[in-house]
One Martini backbone bead per residue (centre of mass of N, CA, C, O) as a GRO file, in nm:
protein
  449
    1MET     BB    1 -12.732  -0.013  -0.341
    2SER     BB    2 -12.941   0.095  -0.094
    3ALA     BB    3 -13.172  -0.035   0.197
    4ASP     BB    4 -13.438   0.079   0.420
    5THR     BB    5 -13.649   0.066   0.705
    6VAL     BB    6 -13.860   0.340   0.764
    7SER     BB    7 -13.942   0.653   0.858
    8VAL     BB    8 -14.161   0.893   0.692
    9THR     BB    9 -14.170   1.240   0.616
   10GLY     BB   10 -14.252   1.545   0.652
   11TRP     BB   11 -14.157   1.879   0.725
   12GLY     BB   12 -14.415   1.893   0.932
   13ARG     BB   13 -14.418   1.588   1.104
   14THR     BB   14 -14.656   1.433   1.019
   15ALA     BB   15 -14.779   1.133   0.934
   16PRO     BB   16 -14.608   0.884   0.962
   17THR     BB   17 -14.437   0.633   0.745
   18VAL     BB   18 -14.349   0.333   0.627
   19ALA     BB   19 -14.057   0.243   0.442
   20ARG     BB   20 -13.872   0.159   0.160
   21LEU     BB   21 -13.534   0.291   0.123
   22ILE     BB   22 -13.379   0.402  -0.170
   23ARG     BB   23 -13.044   0.431  -0.289
   24PRO     BB   24 -12.943   0.553  -0.572
   25ARG     BB   25 -12.634   0.573  -0.805
   26THR     BB   26 -12.765   0.532  -1.055
   27TYR     BB   27 -12.976   0.465  -1.343
   28GLU     BB   28 -12.960   0.154  -1.314
   29GLU     BB   29 -13.059   0.153  -1.011
   30ALA     BB   30 -13.336   0.316  -1.066
   31ALA     BB   31 -13.454   0.118  -1.243
   32ALA     BB   32 -13.451  -0.142  -1.087
   33ALA     BB   33 -13.621  -0.013  -0.843
   34VAL     BB   34 -13.885   0.025  -1.027
   35ARG     BB   35 -13.902  -0.284  -1.107
   36GLY     BB   36 -13.881  -0.380  -0.776
   37CYS     BB   37 -14.090  -0.239  -0.571
   38GLY     BB   38 -14.389  -0.359  -0.591
   39ALA     BB   39 -14.707  -0.348  -0.498
   40ARG     BB   40 -14.700  -0.060  -0.351
   41GLY     BB   41 -14.463   0.093  -0.463
   42GLY     BB   42 -14.333   0.422  -0.571
   43ILE     BB   43 -14.137   0.716  -0.472
   44PRO     BB   44 -13.992   1.017  -0.510
   45ARG     BB   45 -13.700   1.163  -0.331
   46GLY     BB   46 -13.541   1.425  -0.179
   47LEU     BB   47 -13.514   1.679   0.092
   48GLY     BB   48 -13.789   1.688   0.247
   49ARG     BB   49 -13.973   1.971   0.185
   50ALA     BB   50 -14.229   1.854   0.173
   51TYR     BB   51 -14.501   1.910   0.413
   52GLY     BB   52 -14.630   1.622   0.365
   53ASP     BB   53 -14.735   1.320   0.165
   54ALA     BB   54 -14.582   1.318  -0.126
   55ALA     BB   55 -14.297   1.128  -0.008
   56GLN     BB   56 -14.475   0.897   0.064
   57ASN     BB   57 -14.496   0.494   0.132
   58ALA     BB   58 -14.692   0.298   0.263
   59GLY     BB   59 -14.536  -0.014   0.240
   60GLY     BB   60 -14.315   0.075   0.048
   61SER     BB   61 -14.133   0.293  -0.164
   62VAL     BB   62 -13.837   0.503  -0.170
   63PHE     BB   63 -13.660   0.729  -0.383
   64ASP     BB   64 -13.354   0.840  -0.309
   65MET     BB   65 -13.197   1.097  -0.531
   66THR     BB   66 -12.932   1.237  -0.386
   67GLY     BB   67 -12.705   1.048  -0.537
   68LEU     BB   68 -12.808   1.208  -0.788
   69ASP     BB   69 -12.541   1.486  -0.819
   70ARG     BB   70 -12.486   1.584  -1.110
   71ILE     BB   71 -12.286   1.807  -1.326
   72HIS     BB   72 -12.246   1.805  -1.664
   73ALA     BB   73 -12.337   2.126  -1.795
   74ILE     BB   74 -12.195   2.465  -1.863
   75ASP     BB   75 -12.326   2.740  -2.019
   76ALA     BB   76 -12.169   3.039  -1.963
   77ASP     BB   77 -12.328   3.210  -2.215
   78GLY     BB   78 -12.629   3.096  -2.215
   79GLY     BB   79 -12.715   3.010  -1.938
   80THR     BB   80 -12.695   2.655  -1.863
   81VAL     BB   81 -12.804   2.359  -1.704
   82LEU     BB   82 -12.682   2.004  -1.672
   83CYS     BB   83 -12.857   1.786  -1.445
   84ASP     BB   84 -12.935   1.630  -1.187
   85ALA     BB   85 -13.204   1.593  -0.983
   86GLY     BB   86 -13.016   1.582  -0.708
   87VAL     BB   87 -12.950   1.853  -0.730
   88SER     BB   88 -12.932   2.141  -0.559
   89LEU     BB   89 -12.977   2.500  -0.497
   90HIS     BB   90 -12.731   2.515  -0.338
   91ARG     BB   91 -12.526   2.385  -0.561
   92LEU     BB   92 -12.586   2.582  -0.778
   93MET     BB   93 -12.493   2.850  -0.639
   94GLU     BB   94 -12.205   2.774  -0.574
   95VAL     BB   95 -12.134   2.739  -0.882
   96LEU     BB   96 -12.294   2.976  -1.044
   97LEU     BB   97 -12.217   3.255  -0.931
   98PRO     BB   98 -11.924   3.290  -1.024
   99LEU     BB   99 -12.066   3.305  -1.345
  100GLY     BB  100 -12.320   3.467  -1.338
  101TRP     BB  101 -12.548   3.277  -1.194
  102PHE     BB  102 -12.905   3.205  -1.135
  103VAL     BB  103 -13.166   3.082  -1.028
  104PRO     BB  104 -13.486   3.152  -1.139
  105VAL     BB  105 -13.605   2.988  -0.894
  106THR     BB  106 -13.684   3.041  -0.522
  107PRO     BB  107 -13.783   2.936  -0.262
  108GLY     BB  108 -13.746   2.929   0.100
  109THR     BB  109 -13.543   2.714  -0.011
  110ARG     BB  110 -13.220   2.568  -0.112
  111HIS     BB  111 -13.305   2.256  -0.004
  112VAL     BB  112 -13.361   2.164  -0.297
  113THR     BB  113 -13.440   1.958  -0.573
  114VAL     BB  114 -13.461   1.973  -0.906
  115GLY     BB  115 -13.686   1.772  -0.902
  116GLY     BB  116 -13.862   1.885  -0.696
  117ALA     BB  117 -13.920   2.136  -0.845
  118ILE     BB  118 -14.067   2.023  -1.063
  119GLY     BB  119 -14.292   1.829  -0.933
  120ALA     BB  120 -14.392   2.111  -0.776
  121ASP     BB  121 -14.339   2.381  -0.929
  122ILE     BB  122 -14.196   2.601  -0.815
  123HIS     BB  123 -14.196   2.914  -0.617
  124GLY     BB  124 -14.162   3.261  -0.579
  125LYS     BB  125 -14.114   3.612  -0.568
  126ASN     BB  126 -14.125   3.583  -0.913
  127HIS     BB  127 -14.415   3.504  -1.048
  128HIS     BB  128 -14.500   3.783  -1.164
  129VAL     BB  129 -14.258   3.780  -1.393
  130CYS     BB  130 -14.142   3.428  -1.415
  131GLY     BB  131 -14.270   3.213  -1.280
  132SER     BB  132 -14.217   2.901  -1.253
  133PHE     BB  133 -13.985   2.669  -1.295
  134SER     BB  134 -14.065   2.494  -1.543
  135ARG     BB  135 -14.030   2.754  -1.742
  136HIS     BB  136 -13.705   2.698  -1.747
  137VAL     BB  137 -13.740   2.421  -1.854
  138LEU     BB  138 -13.627   2.255  -2.141
  139SER     BB  139 -13.565   1.968  -2.033
  140LEU     BB  140 -13.607   1.588  -1.964
  141GLU     BB  141 -13.551   1.289  -1.766
  142LEU     BB  142 -13.768   0.989  -1.766
  143LEU     BB  143 -13.850   0.746  -1.541
  144THR     BB  144 -14.054   0.490  -1.601
  145ALA     BB  145 -14.253   0.215  -1.532
  146ASP     BB  146 -14.079   0.034  -1.766
  147GLY     BB  147 -13.768   0.131  -1.718
  148GLU     BB  148 -13.753   0.386  -1.894
  149ILE     BB  149 -13.581   0.639  -2.079
  150ARG     BB  150 -13.717   0.970  -2.145
  151SER     BB  151 -13.734   1.253  -2.362
  152VAL     BB  152 -13.861   1.571  -2.247
  153ALA     BB  153 -14.037   1.813  -2.375
  154ARG     BB  154 -14.148   2.118  -2.388
  155GLY     BB  155 -14.501   2.099  -2.441
  156THR     BB  156 -14.567   1.824  -2.370
  157PRO     BB  157 -14.775   1.623  -2.191
  158LEU     BB  158 -14.555   1.511  -2.009
  159PHE     BB  159 -14.430   1.766  -1.908
  160ASP     BB  160 -14.712   1.902  -1.796
  161ALA     BB  161 -14.757   1.634  -1.601
  162THR     BB  162 -14.467   1.666  -1.437
  163THR     BB  163 -14.529   1.935  -1.383
  164GLY     BB  164 -14.656   1.910  -1.067
  165GLY     BB  165 -14.683   1.561  -1.025
  166MET     BB  166 -14.554   1.437  -0.784
  167GLY     BB  167 -14.387   1.190  -0.921
  168LEU     BB  168 -14.637   1.016  -1.091
  169THR     BB  169 -14.472   0.971  -1.384
  170GLY     BB  170 -14.192   0.966  -1.259
  171VAL     BB  171 -13.821   0.985  -1.280
  172ILE     BB  172 -13.606   1.236  -1.242
  173LEU     BB  173 -13.268   1.251  -1.370
  174THR     BB  174 -13.286   1.523  -1.567
  175ALA     BB  175 -13.189   1.842  -1.659
  176THR     BB  176 -13.254   2.170  -1.832
  177VAL     BB  177 -13.151   2.493  -1.737
  178GLN     BB  178 -13.254   2.831  -1.731
  179LEU     BB  179 -13.096   3.127  -1.625
  180GLN     BB  180 -12.974   3.389  -1.417
  181PRO     BB  181 -12.858   3.701  -1.445
  182VAL     BB  182 -12.551   3.829  -1.264
  183ARG     BB  183 -12.339   4.067  -1.074
  184THR     BB  184 -12.436   3.980  -0.801
  185SER     BB  185 -12.485   3.847  -0.434
  186LEU     BB  186 -12.687   4.091  -0.391
  187MET     BB  187 -12.955   4.276  -0.242
  188SER     BB  188 -13.201   4.538  -0.356
  189VAL     BB  189 -13.390   4.669  -0.072
  190ASP     BB  190 -13.740   4.722   0.001
  191THR     BB  191 -13.923   4.857   0.293
  192GLU     BB  192 -14.254   4.823   0.425
  193ARG     BB  193 -14.570   4.932   0.583
  194ALA     BB  194 -14.858   4.779   0.646
  195THR     BB  195 -15.179   4.854   0.833
  196ASP     BB  196 -15.330   4.637   0.615
  197LEU     BB  197 -15.458   4.481   0.378
  198ASP     BB  198 -15.557   4.673   0.180
  199ASP     BB  199 -15.301   4.831   0.184
  200LEU     BB  200 -15.132   4.592   0.078
  201MET     BB  201 -15.286   4.547  -0.198
  202ALA     BB  202 -15.227   4.820  -0.306
  203ARG     BB  203 -14.948   4.839  -0.327
  204LEU     BB  204 -14.886   4.593  -0.483
  205THR     BB  205 -15.047   4.680  -0.724
  206ALA     BB  206 -14.883   4.945  -0.797
  207THR     BB  207 -14.565   4.844  -0.773
  208ASP     BB  208 -14.481   4.538  -0.848
  209HIS     BB  209 -14.356   4.586  -1.155
  210HIS     BB  210 -14.080   4.707  -1.003
  211TYR     BB  211 -14.034   4.424  -0.953
  212ARG     BB  212 -13.890   4.088  -0.916
  213TYR     BB  213 -13.922   4.092  -0.589
  214SER     BB  214 -14.205   3.977  -0.376
  215VAL     BB  215 -14.311   4.008  -0.029
  216ALA     BB  216 -14.551   3.959   0.258
  217TRP     BB  217 -14.584   4.002   0.575
  218ILE     BB  218 -14.795   3.868   0.820
  219ASP     BB  219 -15.032   3.950   1.073
  220LEU     BB  220 -15.271   3.695   1.190
  221LEU     BB  221 -15.311   3.835   1.521
  222ALA     BB  222 -15.452   4.067   1.403
  223ARG     BB  223 -15.696   4.308   1.490
  224GLY     BB  224 -15.941   4.481   1.339
  225ALA     BB  225 -15.786   4.749   1.203
  226ALA     BB  226 -15.497   4.548   1.178
  227THR     BB  227 -15.587   4.365   0.983
  228GLY     BB  228 -15.333   4.251   0.777
  229ARG     BB  229 -15.066   4.352   0.865
  230ALA     BB  230 -14.752   4.432   0.724
  231VAL     BB  231 -14.440   4.340   0.560
  232LEU     BB  232 -14.284   4.478   0.262
  233THR     BB  233 -14.065   4.285   0.052
  234ARG     BB  234 -13.842   4.428  -0.203
  235GLY     BB  235 -13.641   4.335  -0.524
  236ASP     BB  236 -13.303   4.301  -0.656
  237HIS     BB  237 -13.040   4.279  -0.814
  238ALA     BB  238 -12.730   4.413  -0.750
  239PRO     BB  239 -12.533   4.632  -0.886
  240LEU     BB  240 -12.199   4.688  -0.896
  241ASP     BB  241 -12.226   5.025  -0.829
  242MET     BB  242 -12.344   4.967  -0.537
  243LEU     BB  243 -12.101   4.855  -0.409
  244PRO     BB  244 -11.876   4.854  -0.212
  245ALA     BB  245 -11.563   4.838  -0.258
  246ARG     BB  246 -11.497   4.575  -0.062
  247ALA     BB  247 -11.727   4.409  -0.254
  248ARG     BB  248 -11.592   4.416  -0.540
  249ARG     BB  249 -11.384   4.206  -0.516
  250ALA     BB  250 -11.646   4.007  -0.441
  251PRO     BB  251 -11.942   3.995  -0.596
  252LEU     BB  252 -11.998   3.654  -0.607
  253ALA     BB  253 -12.024   3.584  -0.318
  254PHE     BB  254 -12.112   3.262  -0.133
  255ARG     BB  255 -12.191   3.290   0.253
  256PRO     BB  256 -12.385   3.151   0.431
  257THR     BB  257 -12.525   3.146   0.730
  258GLN     BB  258 -12.505   2.943   1.057
  259LEU     BB  259 -12.686   2.801   1.293
  260PRO     BB  260 -12.783   2.636   1.518
  261ALA     BB  261 -12.970   2.394   1.583
  262ALA     BB  262 -13.240   2.278   1.662
  263PRO     BB  263 -13.393   2.122   1.899
  264ALA     BB  264 -13.545   1.806   1.913
  265LEU     BB  265 -13.672   1.914   2.196
  266LEU     BB  266 -14.006   2.110   2.218
  267PRO     BB  267 -14.221   2.261   2.347
  268GLU     BB  268 -14.552   2.338   2.247
  269ARG     BB  269 -14.570   2.623   2.429
  270LEU     BB  270 -14.389   2.810   2.259
  271LEU     BB  271 -14.650   2.841   2.019
  272SER     BB  272 -14.831   3.046   2.139
  273ARG     BB  273 -15.037   3.310   2.117
  274THR     BB  274 -14.858   3.492   2.314
  275THR     BB  275 -14.582   3.447   2.151
  276VAL     BB  276 -14.649   3.517   1.877
  277SER     BB  277 -14.779   3.797   1.929
  278LEU     BB  278 -14.505   3.906   2.043
  279PHE     BB  279 -14.347   3.855   1.775
  280ASN     BB  280 -14.529   4.016   1.580
  281GLU     BB  281 -14.502   4.286   1.701
  282LEU     BB  282 -14.179   4.313   1.704
  283TRP     BB  283 -14.165   4.270   1.389
  284TYR     BB  284 -14.335   4.524   1.306
  285ARG     BB  285 -14.185   4.737   1.476
  286LYS     BB  286 -13.883   4.688   1.349
  287ALA     BB  287 -13.981   4.779   1.096
  288PRO     BB  288 -13.963   4.995   0.847
  289ARG     BB  289 -14.169   5.216   0.703
  290ALA     BB  290 -13.914   5.304   0.496
  291ARG     BB  291 -13.687   5.156   0.294
  292THR     BB  292 -13.405   5.189   0.063
  293GLY     BB  293 -13.144   5.023  -0.059
  294GLU     BB  294 -13.086   4.745   0.083
  295LEU     BB  295 -12.816   4.538   0.152
  296GLN     BB  296 -12.851   4.171   0.083
  297LYS     BB  297 -12.812   3.877   0.123
  298LEU     BB  298 -12.952   3.596  -0.032
  299ALA     BB  299 -13.027   3.452   0.226
  300THR     BB  300 -13.169   3.660   0.361
  301PHE     BB  301 -13.386   3.705   0.145
  302PHE     BB  302 -13.469   3.404   0.053
  303HIS     BB  303 -13.339   3.210   0.344
  304PRO     BB  304 -13.353   3.239   0.634
  305LEU     BB  305 -13.432   2.952   0.779
  306ASP     BB  306 -13.161   2.809   0.692
  307GLY     BB  307 -12.982   2.915   0.934
  308VAL     BB  308 -13.186   2.691   1.091
  309PRO     BB  309 -13.135   2.407   1.148
  310HIS     BB  310 -13.441   2.222   1.203
  311TRP     BB  311 -13.678   2.436   1.240
  312ASN     BB  312 -13.940   2.235   1.263
  313ARG     BB  313 -13.878   2.165   1.567
  314VAL     BB  314 -14.037   2.415   1.724
  315TYR     BB  315 -14.321   2.239   1.707
  316GLY     BB  316 -14.261   1.967   1.799
  317ARG     BB  317 -14.443   1.649   1.798
  318SER     BB  318 -14.688   1.741   1.621
  319GLY     BB  319 -14.624   1.972   1.433
  320PHE     BB  320 -14.699   2.100   1.116
  321VAL     BB  321 -14.910   2.310   0.914
  322GLN     BB  322 -14.898   2.393   0.563
  323TYR     BB  323 -15.098   2.680   0.406
  324GLN     BB  324 -15.196   2.708   0.063
  325PHE     BB  325 -15.351   2.966  -0.128
  326VAL     BB  326 -15.533   3.059  -0.409
  327VAL     BB  327 -15.684   3.361  -0.572
  328GLY     BB  328 -15.820   3.558  -0.779
  329TYR     BB  329 -15.855   3.810  -0.936
  330GLY     BB  330 -16.161   3.961  -0.784
  331GLN     BB  331 -16.117   3.791  -0.494
  332GLU     BB  332 -16.076   3.954  -0.231
  333ASP     BB  333 -16.301   3.898  -0.033
  334ALA     BB  334 -16.204   3.603   0.018
  335LEU     BB  335 -15.927   3.674   0.139
  336ARG     BB  336 -16.062   3.872   0.378
  337ARG     BB  337 -16.214   3.616   0.518
  338VAL     BB  338 -15.980   3.424   0.564
  339VAL     BB  339 -15.817   3.610   0.749
  340ARG     BB  340 -16.043   3.694   0.944
  341ARG     BB  341 -16.070   3.375   1.037
  342ILE     BB  342 -15.815   3.350   1.145
  343SER     BB  343 -15.779   3.570   1.339
  344GLU     BB  344 -16.034   3.472   1.498
  345HIS     BB  345 -15.882   3.192   1.597
  346ARG     BB  346 -15.595   3.227   1.683
  347CYS     BB  347 -15.342   3.160   1.493
  348PRO     BB  348 -14.999   3.081   1.570
  349SER     BB  349 -14.847   3.272   1.303
  350PHE     BB  350 -14.521   3.377   1.183
  351LEU     BB  351 -14.554   3.223   0.890
  352ALA     BB  352 -14.699   3.475   0.676
  353VAL     BB  353 -14.759   3.506   0.320
  354LEU     BB  354 -14.783   3.737   0.052
  355LYS     BB  355 -14.864   3.695  -0.291
  356ARG     BB  356 -14.814   3.765  -0.645
  357PHE     BB  357 -14.935   3.635  -0.929
  358GLY     BB  358 -14.923   3.539  -1.240
  359ASP     BB  359 -14.919   3.368  -1.494
  360ALA     BB  360 -14.993   3.049  -1.566
  361ASP     BB  361 -14.911   2.739  -1.580
  362PRO     BB  362 -14.878   2.443  -1.776
  363GLY     BB  363 -14.921   2.257  -1.561
  364TRP     BB  364 -15.183   2.051  -1.468
  365LEU     BB  365 -15.085   2.058  -1.126
  366SER     BB  366 -15.016   2.359  -1.117
  367PHE     BB  367 -15.076   2.621  -0.886
  368PRO     BB  368 -15.059   2.874  -1.020
  369LEU     BB  369 -15.260   3.183  -1.051
  370PRO     BB  370 -15.389   3.478  -1.097
  371GLY     BB  371 -15.321   3.622  -0.788
  372TRP     BB  372 -15.361   3.524  -0.461
  373THR     BB  373 -15.113   3.423  -0.201
  374LEU     BB  374 -15.132   3.224   0.103
  375ALA     BB  375 -14.894   3.140   0.379
  376LEU     BB  376 -14.915   2.906   0.648
  377ASP     BB  377 -14.831   2.830   0.984
  378ILE     BB  378 -14.973   2.548   1.200
  379PRO     BB  379 -15.003   2.401   1.461
  380ALA     BB  380 -15.141   2.094   1.480
  381GLY     BB  381 -15.281   2.087   1.779
  382LEU     BB  382 -15.475   2.271   1.716
  383PRO     BB  383 -15.784   2.367   1.812
  384GLY     BB  384 -15.992   2.333   1.533
  385LEU     BB  385 -15.829   2.295   1.270
  386GLY     BB  386 -15.977   2.086   1.071
  387VAL     BB  387 -16.228   2.273   1.048
  388LEU     BB  388 -16.128   2.531   0.947
  389LEU     BB  389 -15.970   2.424   0.683
  390ASP     BB  390 -16.239   2.327   0.564
  391GLU     BB  391 -16.360   2.610   0.533
  392LEU     BB  392 -16.126   2.715   0.364
  393ASP     BB  393 -16.146   2.554   0.126
  394GLY     BB  394 -16.432   2.618   0.052
  395GLU     BB  395 -16.384   2.935   0.012
  396VAL     BB  396 -16.189   2.875  -0.233
  397ALA     BB  397 -16.346   2.686  -0.423
  398ALA     BB  398 -16.577   2.920  -0.459
  399ALA     BB  399 -16.339   3.120  -0.594
  400GLY     BB  400 -16.156   2.940  -0.779
  401GLY     BB  401 -15.938   2.801  -0.599
  402ARG     BB  402 -15.628   2.673  -0.453
  403VAL     BB  403 -15.429   2.418  -0.340
  404TYR     BB  404 -15.084   2.315  -0.227
  405LEU     BB  405 -14.961   2.006  -0.265
  406ALA     BB  406 -14.670   2.052  -0.149
  407LYS     BB  407 -14.839   2.141   0.145
  408ASP     BB  408 -15.027   1.886   0.169
  409SER     BB  409 -15.225   1.666   0.436
  410ARG     BB  410 -15.589   1.734   0.421
  411LEU     BB  411 -15.742   1.714   0.186
  412ARG     BB  412 -16.043   1.693   0.013
  413PRO     BB  413 -16.091   1.523  -0.274
  414GLU     BB  414 -16.372   1.655  -0.378
  415LEU     BB  415 -16.211   1.923  -0.455
  416LEU     BB  416 -16.003   1.881  -0.658
  417THR     BB  417 -16.142   1.916  -0.949
  418SER     BB  418 -16.227   2.236  -0.907
  419MET     BB  419 -15.922   2.304  -0.875
  420TYR     BB  420 -15.825   2.092  -1.096
  421PRO     BB  421 -15.926   2.060  -1.415
  422ARG     BB  422 -15.699   1.859  -1.535
  423LEU     BB  423 -15.720   1.593  -1.389
  424ASP     BB  424 -15.829   1.393  -1.584
  425GLY     BB  425 -15.578   1.399  -1.782
  426PHE     BB  426 -15.380   1.296  -1.583
  427ARG     BB  427 -15.522   1.020  -1.508
  428ALA     BB  428 -15.482   0.917  -1.777
  429LEU     BB  429 -15.199   0.920  -1.848
  430ARG     BB  430 -15.113   0.743  -1.612
  431ALA     BB  431 -15.284   0.504  -1.696
  432GLU     BB  432 -15.104   0.473  -1.964
  433LEU     BB  433 -14.796   0.501  -1.830
  434ASP     BB  434 -14.920   0.314  -1.544
  435PRO     BB  435 -15.118   0.050  -1.515
  436ARG     BB  436 -14.981  -0.066  -1.242
  437GLY     BB  437 -14.908   0.157  -1.020
  438VAL     BB  438 -14.599   0.224  -0.943
  439PHE     BB  439 -14.667   0.537  -0.896
  440VAL     BB  440 -14.687   0.616  -0.548
  441SER     BB  441 -14.875   0.763  -0.266
  442ASP     BB  442 -15.019   0.904   0.027
  443MET     BB  443 -15.157   1.124  -0.167
  444SER     BB  444 -15.259   0.953  -0.392
  445ARG     BB  445 -15.444   0.801  -0.219
  446ARG     BB  446 -15.587   1.055  -0.066
  447LEU     BB  447 -15.701   1.176  -0.362
  448GLY     BB  448 -15.683   1.007  -0.642
  449LEU     BB  449 -15.454   1.055  -0.847
   0.00000   0.00000   0.00000
């Protein structure tokens, strides 16, 4: 087991703090790290793709779990995998796709660990059909504050507190996950343009149930009659008979392409309102008005940004804020007001997506609820950003919505209880399970979790 004192930040590269980074290689080393983490406690960390401060711990310990990355067992008939929490979704795809299986839920990057996927209860383009990641976790093993390893079954209070619990109930060591069967490693994709936000919502509401995966890119710099214009992309795993003859020779091949990494230093003005507005205009115009049945690689459909290593560097030294919220069905006016406010503020966001969520998931701090979720990136140095986001938080809370903790870096703690009504139960279970406060993060201190 190695340990170094390092500066740690989230993927948004804002608010770095210094911590002792511990890298256990065995379960015994992980237990020793938890027992000896000191007065400032510790927090597990995977591949560092939480955007904010959820996997940081100023002055304390951070447990880098990527060294625990074994795949223990695969049931190729029943479609389950038992693996360490440090295994990445990328690695699972490499191993499982040739066997005809795919991960049940993937976010916009495959470079997240299974433990991180459970701790953040990640969602993807298929939430309206399949729910979030924890819905497909059959069981897990959890290293708790007393140094003991507990087997945790789904449907128990500890399971529901851990899924979406941001690592604050313990260190996930292993998980058994139910997989999605596929016949090919290609996607059949339909693309269409929507002229404004109302047109987009109407299209999603009318036809989303026909697709397993659905997402819309929104131009948040468009104004007037074009406010909320979007490119809607939906699809499903392509059947074997849809592939051309050459592709049928290796229908489950997984070969994601990768471009050169983004430079370490880029000027802040690169993502100005002018440049992003131009990008958004070109992106919208180049999209087809309507196209069906296009074959795309998995990486192209699910993880386009993974093709550019360290893409977060394009925001410059100041980094960026990723803001994601959800409001329920029936609260479309609140969504319209938020989109209009963002558009009027001229936020230079080129990574803005709208999706529909299905049924809420059982995790006590799980983010999704039935409704509309909008995620966008904003350069952290944008003038007036703090005031704007505080106002948007109030709008979201008043509509009965919530902000996604895995992407948060600045939410006011007084809004948390209204956004997450099971918060008191989560706090009570944590107090019982971890009376000494072993598991703690910059986020948990900031929000009083």
